[in-house]
Amino acid sequence: MAELKDGCVKPARGPIVPAAPSSTPGAGAPLAQEVSKMIARVGQEAIDFEANAFIQGVGFQPVKLSDYKGKWIVLCFYPGDFTFV
Amino acid sequence: MAAVAALYGEFKQLGVEVLAVSTDSRFVHKIWQEQELSKMVSGGVPFPMLSDPGGKIGMVYGVYDEAAGVDIRGRFIIDPDFVIRAMEVLTPEVGRNPDELIRQIKAFQHVRATGEVTPSGWQPGQVTLKPGPDLVGRVWEVWKP
């Protein structure tokens, strides 16, 4: 198994949201966009993101949702490792 | 998660990539795999287990529970055009039904391949509908619940 070198803290980009046209005129330089509301909708394009991942047989690796563009994807969120259900 | 992993062969056959996401670190994912999942499912969970610390990804997908600090159970089917086709979100006490997930994937794949639409509860091989002027008011002739 090719175990990748990996430090304790490794930032990943998280959601990669296309810059929305600013609705507040005169807001000046665009702020780093803090996404705090749901924007996923059926029938709409998925929101891309990058996350650190563990992959069996590979090790630690950053994964982008858009790496899988062109395939069917099932994205499963769950409350936590070592939970009961 | 183990239940989804157990059906991995079927997902693979359908050409589906599975990604699992929780707020746990990749280190915890690794140990969970080694200590528990690999004992529930032979070989362990074969798909990438992603880390969403702070729930930023869960937030935009509408599954982040701020009070608990976790991503609750939510699953999304995304098609090859990167369009979200289905979502299901549950509070944590109830697990998912992977069979229904597989059924929905098959139905969406059928629709994409044929342009037909699938009625309620459709399973592969069952009747589909071809929307158009001729079908208006006559669905009963071809399909009943």
PDB file of N, CA and C in Angstrom, chain B residues 57-121:
ATOM      1  N   ILE B  57     -19.293  21.332   3.916  1.00  0.00           N
ATOM      2  CA  ILE B  57     -19.885  20.659   2.755  1.00  0.00           C
ATOM      3  C   ILE B  57     -21.323  20.279   3.087  1.00  0.00           C
ATOM      4  N   GLY B  58     -21.507  19.714   4.289  1.00  0.00           N
ATOM      5  CA  GLY B  58     -22.857  19.344   4.734  1.00  0.00           C
ATOM      6  C   GLY B  58     -23.808  20.529   4.714  1.00  0.00           C
ATOM      7  N   MET B  59     -23.276  21.695   5.029  1.00  0.00           N
ATOM      8  CA  MET B  59     -24.087  22.911   5.047  1.00  0.00           C
ATOM      9  C   MET B  59     -24.711  23.174   3.680  1.00  0.00           C
ATOM     10  N   VAL B  60     -23.902  23.144   2.628  1.00  0.00           N
ATOM     11  CA  VAL B  60     -24.452  23.482   1.310  1.00  0.00           C
ATOM     12  C   VAL B  60     -25.350  22.362   0.787  1.00  0.00           C
ATOM     13  N   TYR B  61     -25.203  21.161   1.341  1.00  0.00           N
ATOM     14  CA  TYR B  61     -26.090  20.065   0.949  1.00  0.00           C
ATOM     15  C   TYR B  61     -27.288  19.926   1.901  1.00  0.00           C
ATOM     16  N   GLY B  62     -27.373  20.828   2.883  1.00  0.00           N
ATOM     17  CA  GLY B  62     -28.557  20.863   3.745  1.00  0.00           C
ATOM     18  C   GLY B  62     -28.624  19.747   4.755  1.00  0.00           C
ATOM     19  N   VAL B  63     -27.474  19.173   5.130  1.00  0.00           N
ATOM     20  CA  VAL B  63     -27.496  18.045   6.060  1.00  0.00           C
ATOM     21  C   VAL B  63     -26.692  18.316   7.339  1.00  0.00           C
ATOM     22  N   TYR B  64     -26.174  19.534   7.494  1.00  0.00           N
ATOM     23  CA  TYR B  64     -25.350  19.797   8.673  1.00  0.00           C
ATOM     24  C   TYR B  64     -26.221  20.211   9.847  1.00  0.00           C
ATOM     25  N   ASP B  65     -26.107  19.488  10.950  1.00  0.00           N
ATOM     26  CA  ASP B  65     -26.833  19.798  12.178  1.00  0.00           C
ATOM     27  C   ASP B  65     -25.893  20.615  13.064  1.00  0.00           C
ATOM     28  N   GLU B  66     -26.167  21.910  13.144  1.00  0.00           N
ATOM     29  CA  GLU B  66     -25.235  22.787  13.868  1.00  0.00           C
ATOM     30  C   GLU B  66     -25.192  22.482  15.353  1.00  0.00           C
ATOM     31  N   ALA B  67     -26.346  22.117  15.944  1.00  0.00           N
ATOM     32  CA  ALA B  67     -26.385  21.853  17.379  1.00  0.00           C
ATOM     33  C   ALA B  67     -25.518  20.643  17.723  1.00  0.00           C
ATOM     34  N   ALA B  68     -25.615  19.608  16.890  1.00  0.00           N
ATOM     35  CA  ALA B  68     -24.863  18.384  17.168  1.00  0.00           C
ATOM     36  C   ALA B  68     -23.464  18.420  16.554  1.00  0.00           C
ATOM     37  N   GLY B  69     -23.275  19.305  15.602  1.00  0.00           N
ATOM     38  CA  GLY B  69     -21.966  19.403  14.964  1.00  0.00           C
ATOM     39  C   GLY B  69     -21.651  18.251  14.038  1.00  0.00           C
ATOM     40  N   VAL B  70     -22.688  17.631  13.489  1.00  0.00           N
ATOM     41  CA  VAL B  70     -22.460  16.507  12.571  1.00  0.00           C
ATOM     42  C   VAL B  70     -23.301  16.657  11.301  1.00  0.00           C
ATOM     43  N   ASP B  71     -22.905  15.922  10.284  1.00  0.00           N
ATOM     44  CA  ASP B  71     -23.720  15.795   9.076  1.00  0.00           C
ATOM     45  C   ASP B  71     -24.714  14.659   9.318  1.00  0.00           C
ATOM     46  N   ILE B  72     -25.994  14.966   9.221  1.00  0.00           N
ATOM     47  CA  ILE B  72     -26.972  13.897   9.409  1.00  0.00           C
ATOM     48  C   ILE B  72     -27.056  13.060   8.135  1.00  0.00           C
ATOM     49  N   ARG B  73     -27.867  11.976   8.214  1.00  0.00           N
ATOM     50  CA  ARG B  73     -27.929  11.052   7.089  1.00  0.00           C
ATOM     51  C   ARG B  73     -28.600  11.693   5.878  1.00  0.00           C
ATOM     52  N   GLY B  74     -27.855  11.824   4.810  1.00  0.00           N
ATOM     53  CA  GLY B  74     -28.420  12.378   3.587  1.00  0.00           C
ATOM     54  C   GLY B  74     -27.732  11.721   2.412  1.00  0.00           C
ATOM     55  N   ARG B  75     -28.533  11.355   1.419  1.00  0.00           N
ATOM     56  CA  ARG B  75     -27.862  10.782   0.242  1.00  0.00           C
ATOM     57  C   ARG B  75     -28.404  11.416  -1.026  1.00  0.00           C
ATOM     58  N   PHE B  76     -27.492  11.586  -1.959  1.00  0.00           N
ATOM     59  CA  PHE B  76     -27.775  12.321  -3.181  1.00  0.00           C
ATOM     60  C   PHE B  76     -27.352  11.476  -4.367  1.00  0.00           C
ATOM     61  N   ILE B  77     -28.217  11.391  -5.368  1.00  0.00           N
ATOM     62  CA  ILE B  77     -27.859  10.720  -6.624  1.00  0.00           C
ATOM     63  C   ILE B  77     -27.513  11.815  -7.630  1.00  0.00           C
ATOM     64  N   ILE B  78     -26.305  11.738  -8.175  1.00  0.00           N
ATOM     65  CA  ILE B  78     -25.840  12.746  -9.124  1.00  0.00           C
ATOM     66  C   ILE B  78     -25.583  12.056 -10.458  1.00  0.00           C
ATOM     67  N   ASP B  79     -26.116  12.605 -11.540  1.00  0.00           N
ATOM     68  CA  ASP B  79     -26.006  11.935 -12.844  1.00  0.00           C
ATOM     69  C   ASP B  79     -24.711  12.336 -13.561  1.00  0.00           C
ATOM     70  N   PRO B  80     -24.413  11.705 -14.693  1.00  0.00           N
ATOM     71  CA  PRO B  80     -23.140  11.993 -15.370  1.00  0.00           C
ATOM     72  C   PRO B  80     -22.996  13.446 -15.848  1.00  0.00           C
ATOM     73  N   ASP B  81     -24.110  14.175 -15.934  1.00  0.00           N
ATOM     74  CA  ASP B  81     -24.024  15.608 -16.255  1.00  0.00           C
ATOM     75  C   ASP B  81     -23.781  16.453 -15.010  1.00  0.00           C
ATOM     76  N   PHE B  82     -23.591  15.795 -13.870  1.00  0.00           N
ATOM     77  CA  PHE B  82     -23.308  16.472 -12.606  1.00  0.00           C
ATOM     78  C   PHE B  82     -24.559  17.157 -12.036  1.00  0.00           C
ATOM     79  N   VAL B  83     -25.731  16.649 -12.446  1.00  0.00           N
ATOM     80  CA  VAL B  83     -26.994  17.199 -11.955  1.00  0.00           C
ATOM     81  C   VAL B  83     -27.514  16.295 -10.838  1.00  0.00           C
ATOM     82  N   ILE B  84     -27.955  16.912  -9.749  1.00  0.00           N
ATOM     83  CA  ILE B  84     -28.531  16.145  -8.639  1.00  0.00           C
ATOM     84  C   ILE B  84     -29.902  15.639  -9.067  1.00  0.00           C
ATOM     85  N   ARG B  85     -30.112  14.341  -9.031  1.00  0.00           N
ATOM     86  CA  ARG B  85     -31.387  13.747  -9.451  1.00  0.00           C
ATOM     87  C   ARG B  85     -32.276  13.419  -8.274  1.00  0.00           C
ATOM     88  N   ALA B  86     -31.702  13.072  -7.135  1.00  0.00           N
ATOM     89  CA  ALA B  86     -32.530  12.676  -5.998  1.00  0.00           C
ATOM     90  C   ALA B  86     -31.796  12.979  -4.712  1.00  0.00           C
ATOM     91  N   MET B  87     -32.564  13.283  -3.679  1.00  0.00           N
ATOM     92  CA  MET B  87     -31.966  13.424  -2.357  1.00  0.00           C
ATOM     93  C   MET B  87     -32.901  12.843  -1.313  1.00  0.00           C
ATOM     94  N   GLU B  88     -32.307  12.313  -0.257  1.00  0.00           N
ATOM     95  CA  GLU B  88     -33.090  11.769   0.854  1.00  0.00           C
ATOM     96  C   GLU B  88     -32.340  12.122   2.127  1.00  0.00           C
ATOM     97  N   VAL B  89     -33.020  12.758   3.054  1.00  0.00           N
ATOM     98  CA  VAL B  89     -32.363  13.167   4.287  1.00  0.00           C
ATOM     99  C   VAL B  89     -33.149  12.629   5.474  1.00  0.00           C
ATOM    100  N   LEU B  90     -32.468  11.957   6.380  1.00  0.00           N
ATOM    101  CA  LEU B  90     -33.111  11.364   7.551  1.00  0.00           C
ATOM    102  C   LEU B  90     -32.401  11.849   8.820  1.00  0.00           C
ATOM    103  N   THR B  91     -33.150  11.965   9.907  1.00  0.00           N
ATOM    104  CA  THR B  91     -32.481  12.189  11.186  1.00  0.00           C
ATOM    105  C   THR B  91     -31.765  10.888  11.564  1.00  0.00           C
ATOM    106  N   PRO B  92     -30.766  10.980  12.445  1.00  0.00           N
ATOM    107  CA  PRO B  92     -29.817   9.878  12.593  1.00  0.00           C
ATOM    108  C   PRO B  92     -30.354   8.533  13.093  1.00  0.00           C
ATOM    109  N   GLU B  93     -31.520   8.513  13.760  1.00  0.00           N
ATOM    110  CA  GLU B  93     -31.934   7.258  14.416  1.00  0.00           C
ATOM    111  C   GLU B  93     -32.331   6.176  13.423  1.00  0.00           C
ATOM    112  N   VAL B  94     -32.718   6.543  12.225  1.00  0.00           N
ATOM    113  CA  VAL B  94     -33.207   5.555  11.260  1.00  0.00           C
ATOM    114  C   VAL B  94     -32.203   5.423  10.116  1.00  0.00           C
ATOM    115  N   GLY B  95     -31.805   4.187   9.854  1.00  0.00           N
ATOM    116  CA  GLY B  95     -30.871   3.917   8.767  1.00  0.00           C
ATOM    117  C   GLY B  95     -31.571   3.952   7.417  1.00  0.00           C
ATOM    118  N   ARG B  96     -30.763   3.975   6.366  1.00  0.00           N
ATOM    119  CA  ARG B  96     -31.353   4.051   5.016  1.00  0.00           C
ATOM    120  C   ARG B  96     -31.739   2.676   4.509  1.00  0.00           C
ATOM    121  N   ASN B  97     -32.437   2.676   3.372  1.00  0.00           N
ATOM    122  CA  ASN B  97     -32.759   1.426   2.685  1.00  0.00           C
ATOM    123  C   ASN B  97     -31.998   1.400   1.366  1.00  0.00           C
ATOM    124  N   PRO B  98     -30.864   0.712   1.332  1.00  0.00           N
ATOM    125  CA  PRO B  98     -30.042   0.726   0.119  1.00  0.00           C
ATOM    126  C   PRO B  98     -30.764   0.136  -1.096  1.00  0.00           C
ATOM    127  N   ASP B  99     -31.751  -0.748  -0.846  1.00  0.00           N
ATOM    128  CA  ASP B  99     -32.492  -1.318  -1.981  1.00  0.00           C
ATOM    129  C   ASP B  99     -33.262  -0.229  -2.724  1.00  0.00           C
ATOM    130  N   GLU B 100     -33.820   0.706  -1.968  1.00  0.00           N
ATOM    131  CA  GLU B 100     -34.555   1.803  -2.605  1.00  0.00           C
ATOM    132  C   GLU B 100     -33.594   2.718  -3.366  1.00  0.00           C
ATOM    133  N   LEU B 101     -32.416   2.883  -2.814  1.00  0.00           N
ATOM    134  CA  LEU B 101     -31.396   3.672  -3.516  1.00  0.00           C
ATOM    135  C   LEU B 101     -31.059   3.022  -4.863  1.00  0.00           C
ATOM    136  N   ILE B 102     -30.852   1.718  -4.845  1.00  0.00           N
ATOM    137  CA  ILE B 102     -30.539   0.989  -6.085  1.00  0.00           C
ATOM    138  C   ILE B 102     -31.698   1.114  -7.078  1.00  0.00           C
ATOM    139  N   ARG B 103     -32.937   0.987  -6.561  1.00  0.00           N
ATOM    140  CA  ARG B 103     -34.108   1.101  -7.445  1.00  0.00           C
ATOM    141  C   ARG B 103     -34.149   2.470  -8.114  1.00  0.00           C
ATOM    142  N   GLN B 104     -33.893   3.513  -7.339  1.00  0.00           N
ATOM    143  CA  GLN B 104     -33.933   4.859  -7.917  1.00  0.00           C
ATOM    144  C   GLN B 104     -32.826   5.048  -8.959  1.00  0.00           C
ATOM    145  N   ILE B 105     -31.648   4.515  -8.683  1.00  0.00           N
ATOM    146  CA  ILE B 105     -30.557   4.645  -9.660  1.00  0.00           C
ATOM    147  C   ILE B 105     -30.957   3.959 -10.965  1.00  0.00           C
ATOM    148  N   LYS B 106     -31.504   2.739 -10.859  1.00  0.00           N
ATOM    149  CA  LYS B 106     -31.914   2.011 -12.065  1.00  0.00           C
ATOM    150  C   LYS B 106     -32.976   2.786 -12.830  1.00  0.00           C
ATOM    151  N   ALA B 107     -33.905   3.380 -12.087  1.00  0.00           N
ATOM    152  CA  ALA B 107     -34.975   4.137 -12.739  1.00  0.00           C
ATOM    153  C   ALA B 107     -34.410   5.378 -13.445  1.00  0.00           C
ATOM    154  N   PHE B 108     -33.535   6.102 -12.766  1.00  0.00           N
ATOM    155  CA  PHE B 108     -32.949   7.299 -13.401  1.00  0.00           C
ATOM    156  C   PHE B 108     -32.091   6.918 -14.609  1.00  0.00           C
ATOM    157  N   GLN B 109     -31.408   5.802 -14.514  1.00  0.00           N
ATOM    158  CA  GLN B 109     -30.595   5.370 -15.652  1.00  0.00           C
ATOM    159  C   GLN B 109     -31.490   4.972 -16.821  1.00  0.00           C
ATOM    160  N   HIS B 110     -32.617   4.327 -16.506  1.00  0.00           N
ATOM    161  CA  HIS B 110     -33.556   3.936 -17.564  1.00  0.00           C
ATOM    162  C   HIS B 110     -34.130   5.175 -18.246  1.00  0.00           C
ATOM    163  N   VAL B 111     -34.530   6.132 -17.443  1.00  0.00           N
ATOM    164  CA  VAL B 111     -35.105   7.367 -17.981  1.00  0.00           C
ATOM    165  C   VAL B 111     -34.092   8.069 -18.882  1.00  0.00           C
ATOM    166  N   ARG B 112     -32.853   8.101 -18.425  1.00  0.00           N
ATOM    167  CA  ARG B 112     -31.807   8.776 -19.195  1.00  0.00           C
ATOM    168  C   ARG B 112     -31.550   8.073 -20.519  1.00  0.00           C
ATOM    169  N   ALA B 113     -31.635   6.748 -20.504  1.00  0.00           N
ATOM    170  CA  ALA B 113     -31.337   5.977 -21.712  1.00  0.00           C
ATOM    171  C   ALA B 113     -32.488   5.992 -22.708  1.00  0.00           C
ATOM    172  N   THR B 114     -33.723   6.076 -22.209  1.00  0.00           N
ATOM    173  CA  THR B 114     -34.873   5.858 -23.092  1.00  0.00           C
ATOM    174  C   THR B 114     -35.759   7.090 -23.286  1.00  0.00           C
ATOM    175  N   GLY B 115     -35.708   8.046 -22.363  1.00  0.00           N
ATOM    176  CA  GLY B 115     -36.638   9.173 -22.425  1.00  0.00           C
ATOM    177  C   GLY B 115     -38.016   8.827 -21.900  1.00  0.00           C
ATOM    178  N   GLU B 116     -38.226   7.565 -21.521  1.00  0.00           N
ATOM    179  CA  GLU B 116     -39.499   7.185 -20.908  1.00  0.00           C
ATOM    180  C   GLU B 116     -39.497   7.638 -19.452  1.00  0.00           C
ATOM    181  N   VAL B 117     -40.671   7.601 -18.826  1.00  0.00           N
ATOM    182  CA  VAL B 117     -40.722   7.912 -17.400  1.00  0.00           C
ATOM    183  C   VAL B 117     -41.229   6.695 -16.647  1.00  0.00           C
ATOM    184  N   THR B 118     -40.854   6.603 -15.372  1.00  0.00           N
ATOM    185  CA  THR B 118     -41.186   5.405 -14.613  1.00  0.00           C
ATOM    186  C   THR B 118     -42.238   5.726 -13.564  1.00  0.00           C
ATOM    187  N   PRO B 119     -43.323   4.949 -13.555  1.00  0.00           N
ATOM    188  CA  PRO B 119     -44.363   5.205 -12.547  1.00  0.00           C
ATOM    189  C   PRO B 119     -43.912   4.776 -11.144  1.00  0.00           C
ATOM    190  N   SER B 120     -44.765   5.121 -10.177  1.00  0.00           N
ATOM    191  CA  SER B 120     -44.511   4.833  -8.768  1.00  0.00           C
ATOM    192  C   SER B 120     -44.079   3.383  -8.540  1.00  0.00           C
ATOM    193  N   GLY B 121     -43.023   3.206  -7.783  1.00  0.00           N
ATOM    194  CA  GLY B 121     -42.589   1.867  -7.391  1.00  0.00           C
ATOM    195  C   GLY B 121     -41.985   1.042  -8.516  1.00  0.00           C
TER     196      GLY B 121
END
